[in-house]
Coordinates of C-alpha atoms in Angstrom, one line a residue:
X1 CA 17.3 -9.2 -55.9
X2 CA 19.9 -9.9 -53.2
X3 CA 21.8 -12.0 -55.6
X4 CA 21.7 -9.2 -58.0
X5 CA 23.1 -6.7 -55.7
X6 CA 25.9 -9.2 -54.6
X7 CA 26.7 -9.6 -58.3
X8 CA 27.0 -6.0 -59.0
X9 CA 29.1 -5.7 -55.8
X10 CA 31.4 -8.2 -57.0
X11 CA 31.7 -6.6 -60.5
X12 CA 32.6 -3.3 -58.8
X13 CA 35.2 -4.9 -56.5
X14 CA 36.8 -6.8 -59.5
X15 CA 36.8 -3.5 -61.5
X16 CA 38.5 -1.7 -58.7
X17 CA 41.1 -4.4 -58.3
X18 CA 41.8 -4.2 -62.0
X19 CA 42.3 -0.5 -61.9
X20 CA 44.7 -0.9 -59.0
X21 CA 46.6 -3.4 -60.9
X22 CA 46.9 -0.9 -63.7
X23 CA 48.4 1.6 -61.3
X24 CA 51.2 -0.6 -59.9
X25 CA 54.6 0.6 -60.8
X26 CA 56.8 3.8 -60.8
X27 CA 55.7 6.5 -63.2
X28 CA 57.7 9.5 -64.3
X29 CA 57.1 12.5 -66.5
X30 CA 58.7 13.0 -69.8
X31 CA 62.3 13.9 -68.7
X32 CA 62.5 10.7 -66.7
X33 CA 64.9 12.5 -64.4
X34 CA 62.6 12.5 -61.4
X35 CA 62.0 9.0 -60.1
X36 CA 60.8 7.9 -56.6
X37 CA 63.0 5.9 -54.2
X38 CA 66.4 6.5 -52.6
X39 CA 67.8 8.4 -55.6
X40 CA 65.5 11.3 -54.8
X41 CA 65.3 11.1 -51.0
X42 CA 68.2 9.7 -48.9
X43 CA 66.3 8.7 -45.6
X44 CA 69.6 7.7 -43.9
X45 CA 71.1 11.2 -44.4
X46 CA 67.7 12.9 -44.3
X47 CA 68.5 14.7 -47.6
X48 CA 66.7 15.5 -50.8
X49 CA 68.8 14.8 -53.8
X50 CA 68.4 17.3 -56.7
X51 CA 67.8 15.6 -60.2
X52 CA 69.1 17.0 -63.4
X53 CA 65.8 18.1 -64.7
X54 CA 62.4 19.0 -63.1
X55 CA 59.6 16.6 -63.2
X56 CA 57.1 14.4 -61.2
X57 CA 57.1 10.8 -60.2
X58 CA 54.5 8.6 -58.5
X59 CA 54.8 4.9 -57.4
X60 CA 51.9 2.7 -56.3
X61 CA 51.8 -0.9 -54.9
X62 CA 49.1 -3.5 -55.2
X63 CA 48.5 -3.4 -51.4
X64 CA 47.7 0.3 -51.3
X65 CA 51.0 2.1 -50.7
X66 CA 52.3 5.2 -52.7
X67 CA 55.3 7.4 -52.8
X68 CA 55.7 10.7 -54.8
X69 CA 58.5 13.0 -55.7
X70 CA 58.2 16.5 -57.2
X71 CA 60.9 18.9 -58.5
X72 CA 59.7 22.0 -60.1
X73 CA 60.3 25.7 -60.8
X74 CA 58.2 28.5 -59.6
X75 CA 57.9 31.7 -61.6
X76 CA 59.2 35.0 -60.2
X77 CA 57.3 37.8 -62.0
X78 CA 59.5 40.6 -60.7
X79 CA 62.6 38.9 -62.0
X80 CA 61.9 36.2 -64.6
X81 CA 65.5 35.1 -65.0
X82 CA 65.7 34.2 -61.4
X83 CA 62.9 31.6 -60.6
X84 CA 62.6 29.7 -57.3
X85 CA 63.0 25.9 -57.0
X86 CA 61.1 23.5 -54.9
X87 CA 61.4 19.7 -54.1
X88 CA 58.8 17.7 -52.3
X89 CA 58.7 14.1 -51.2
X90 CA 56.1 11.9 -49.2
X91 CA 54.7 8.5 -49.0
X92 CA 51.8 6.8 -47.4
X93 CA 48.7 4.8 -48.3
X94 CA 46.0 5.3 -50.9
X95 CA 42.4 4.1 -51.3
X96 CA 40.3 3.9 -54.5
X97 CA 36.6 4.7 -54.3
X98 CA 34.1 2.8 -56.5
X99 CA 34.0 5.8 -58.8
X100 CA 37.7 5.3 -59.6
X101 CA 38.9 8.3 -57.5
X102 CA 42.0 8.2 -55.6
X103 CA 42.7 9.5 -51.9
X104 CA 46.3 9.6 -51.0
X105 CA 47.1 9.9 -47.3
X106 CA 50.8 10.5 -46.4
X107 CA 52.6 9.5 -43.2
X108 CA 52.5 12.9 -41.5
X109 CA 56.0 13.2 -40.1
X110 CA 57.8 11.6 -43.1
X111 CA 57.3 14.2 -45.8
X112 CA 60.0 16.6 -46.7
X113 CA 60.2 19.9 -48.7
X114 CA 63.2 21.9 -49.9
X115 CA 62.7 25.5 -51.2
X116 CA 65.4 27.5 -52.9
X117 CA 65.3 31.3 -53.7
X118 CA 69.0 32.0 -54.8
X119 CA 68.3 35.6 -55.5
X120 CA 67.2 36.2 -51.9
X121 CA 69.4 33.7 -49.9
X122 CA 72.4 31.5 -50.4
X123 CA 70.6 28.9 -48.3
X124 CA 67.6 26.8 -48.9
X125 CA 64.7 26.1 -46.5
X126 CA 64.2 22.5 -45.5
X127 CA 60.9 21.6 -43.7
X128 CA 58.6 18.7 -43.2
X129 CA 55.8 18.4 -45.7
X130 CA 52.3 16.7 -45.4
X131 CA 49.7 17.1 -48.0
X132 CA 46.7 14.8 -48.5
X133 CA 45.7 14.6 -52.1
X134 CA 42.7 13.6 -54.2
X135 CA 42.5 12.6 -57.8
X136 CA 39.0 12.5 -59.3
X137 CA 40.1 9.9 -61.8
X138 CA 43.0 8.4 -63.7
X139 CA 43.6 6.6 -67.0
X140 CA 46.2 4.1 -68.0
X141 CA 46.8 3.6 -71.7
X142 CA 49.5 3.0 -74.3
X143 CA 51.0 6.3 -75.6
X144 CA 50.7 6.2 -79.3
X145 CA 53.8 8.3 -79.7
X146 CA 56.3 6.7 -77.2
X147 CA 54.6 3.2 -77.4
X148 CA 54.9 2.8 -73.6
X149 CA 52.3 2.7 -70.9
X150 CA 51.1 6.2 -69.9
X151 CA 49.5 7.4 -66.7
X152 CA 47.1 10.4 -66.6
X153 CA 46.0 11.8 -63.2
X154 CA 43.2 14.2 -62.9
X155 CA 43.2 16.5 -59.9
X156 CA 40.3 17.2 -57.6
X157 CA 39.1 19.9 -59.9
X158 CA 39.4 17.6 -63.0
X159 CA 42.5 19.5 -64.3
X160 CA 45.0 17.0 -65.8
X161 CA 48.5 16.6 -64.5
X162 CA 51.5 16.2 -66.8
X163 CA 51.4 12.7 -68.3
X164 CA 53.6 10.0 -66.6
X165 CA 55.1 7.0 -68.3
X166 CA 56.1 3.6 -66.7
X167 CA 59.5 3.5 -65.5
X168 CA 59.8 0.6 -63.1
X169 CA 57.5 -2.3 -62.4
X170 CA 57.6 -3.5 -59.6
X171 CA 57.8 0.1 -58.4
X172 CA 61.1 1.6 -57.1
X173 CA 60.3 3.0 -53.6
X174 CA 61.7 3.5 -50.1
X175 CA 60.3 1.3 -47.3
X176 CA 56.5 1.9 -47.0
X177 CA 56.5 1.9 -43.2
X178 CA 57.3 5.2 -41.3
X179 CA 60.8 6.2 -41.7
X180 CA 61.3 8.0 -38.3
X181 CA 63.6 5.1 -37.2
X182 CA 65.7 5.4 -40.3
X183 CA 66.2 9.2 -40.0
X184 CA 66.6 9.6 -36.3
X185 CA 70.4 9.3 -36.4
X186 CA 70.5 12.1 -39.1
X187 CA 68.3 14.2 -37.1
X188 CA 70.7 14.3 -34.2
X189 CA 73.2 15.9 -36.5
X190 CA 70.8 18.3 -38.4
X191 CA 67.4 19.5 -37.4
X192 CA 64.7 19.6 -40.1
X193 CA 64.2 23.3 -40.8
X194 CA 67.6 24.1 -41.9
X195 CA 69.6 23.4 -45.1
X196 CA 73.4 24.1 -45.2
X197 CA 73.9 23.3 -48.9
X198 CA 73.8 25.9 -51.6
X199 CA 70.5 26.4 -53.6
X200 CA 69.4 24.2 -56.5
X201 CA 71.6 24.0 -59.7
X202 CA 68.3 24.5 -61.5
X203 CA 67.6 27.9 -59.9
X204 CA 71.2 29.0 -59.7
X205 CA 72.5 28.1 -63.1
X206 CA 69.3 28.8 -65.2
X207 CA 69.9 29.8 -68.7
X208 CA 67.6 32.2 -70.6
X209 CA 66.8 29.6 -73.4
X210 CA 65.8 27.0 -70.7
X211 CA 62.6 29.2 -70.0
X212 CA 61.2 28.5 -73.4
X213 CA 62.4 24.9 -74.1
X214 CA 59.5 22.6 -73.4
X215 CA 61.7 19.5 -73.7
X216 CA 63.9 20.8 -70.7
X217 CA 61.1 22.5 -68.7
X218 CA 58.0 20.4 -68.2
X219 CA 56.6 23.1 -66.1
X220 CA 56.5 25.6 -69.0
X221 CA 52.8 26.6 -68.0
X222 CA 54.1 27.9 -64.6
X223 CA 55.9 30.5 -66.5
X224 CA 53.1 31.8 -68.6
X225 CA 52.4 34.5 -66.1
X226 CA 55.9 35.8 -66.6
X227 CA 56.1 35.8 -70.4
X228 CA 55.7 39.6 -70.5
X229 CA 58.6 40.0 -68.3
X230 CA 60.7 37.5 -70.4
X231 CA 59.9 39.3 -73.6
X232 CA 61.3 42.5 -72.2
X233 CA 64.4 40.5 -70.7
X234 CA 65.1 39.0 -74.1
X235 CA 64.7 42.2 -76.2

């Protein structure tokens, strides 16, 4: 009996290791514009760098580190032609349970968020960001259309995220250790909490056709609540 339990435990450990190995790499949504690493967050200047298109990127290492980058549009029901923009970056460690679920724990002081509402202010809001995440499951497969490896993550409520495709292996990431020592010089020049740059190009230069082009806007679902307003706007 004891041997049987040990064998089952070994199988579970081996399966978990195989799943972690499947995760290793940098994954990005369809546009491929958002990718983790120094091209999204400049830790030396303590600055988020706006990509050309919105999207999501996650990176995972074999020894349990992760990094994520988000760039998305938020619907503005009162003025559909003027959505808000948001960028988020964080990194930390992840664990995988025996059932295949993932728990992502960020390094608390390292995360950053930049929000832009160009119709309300000429300045964005730059703050720290810290959000623990849980994914109930994930699936790595070969996408039959693009013929590349694809990662599907399922949130805590089992809702699927936008599929991501392998971009780099090994992953493209910033150092996995806390970045406080890297950003301390930048903090002397600019406190987190203020952003002197103009709002995002995405939110400032948005065109009407962009709101209904799924190839450009991966976050089309966000705007579904504003379709009524868009119809009036376009008529």
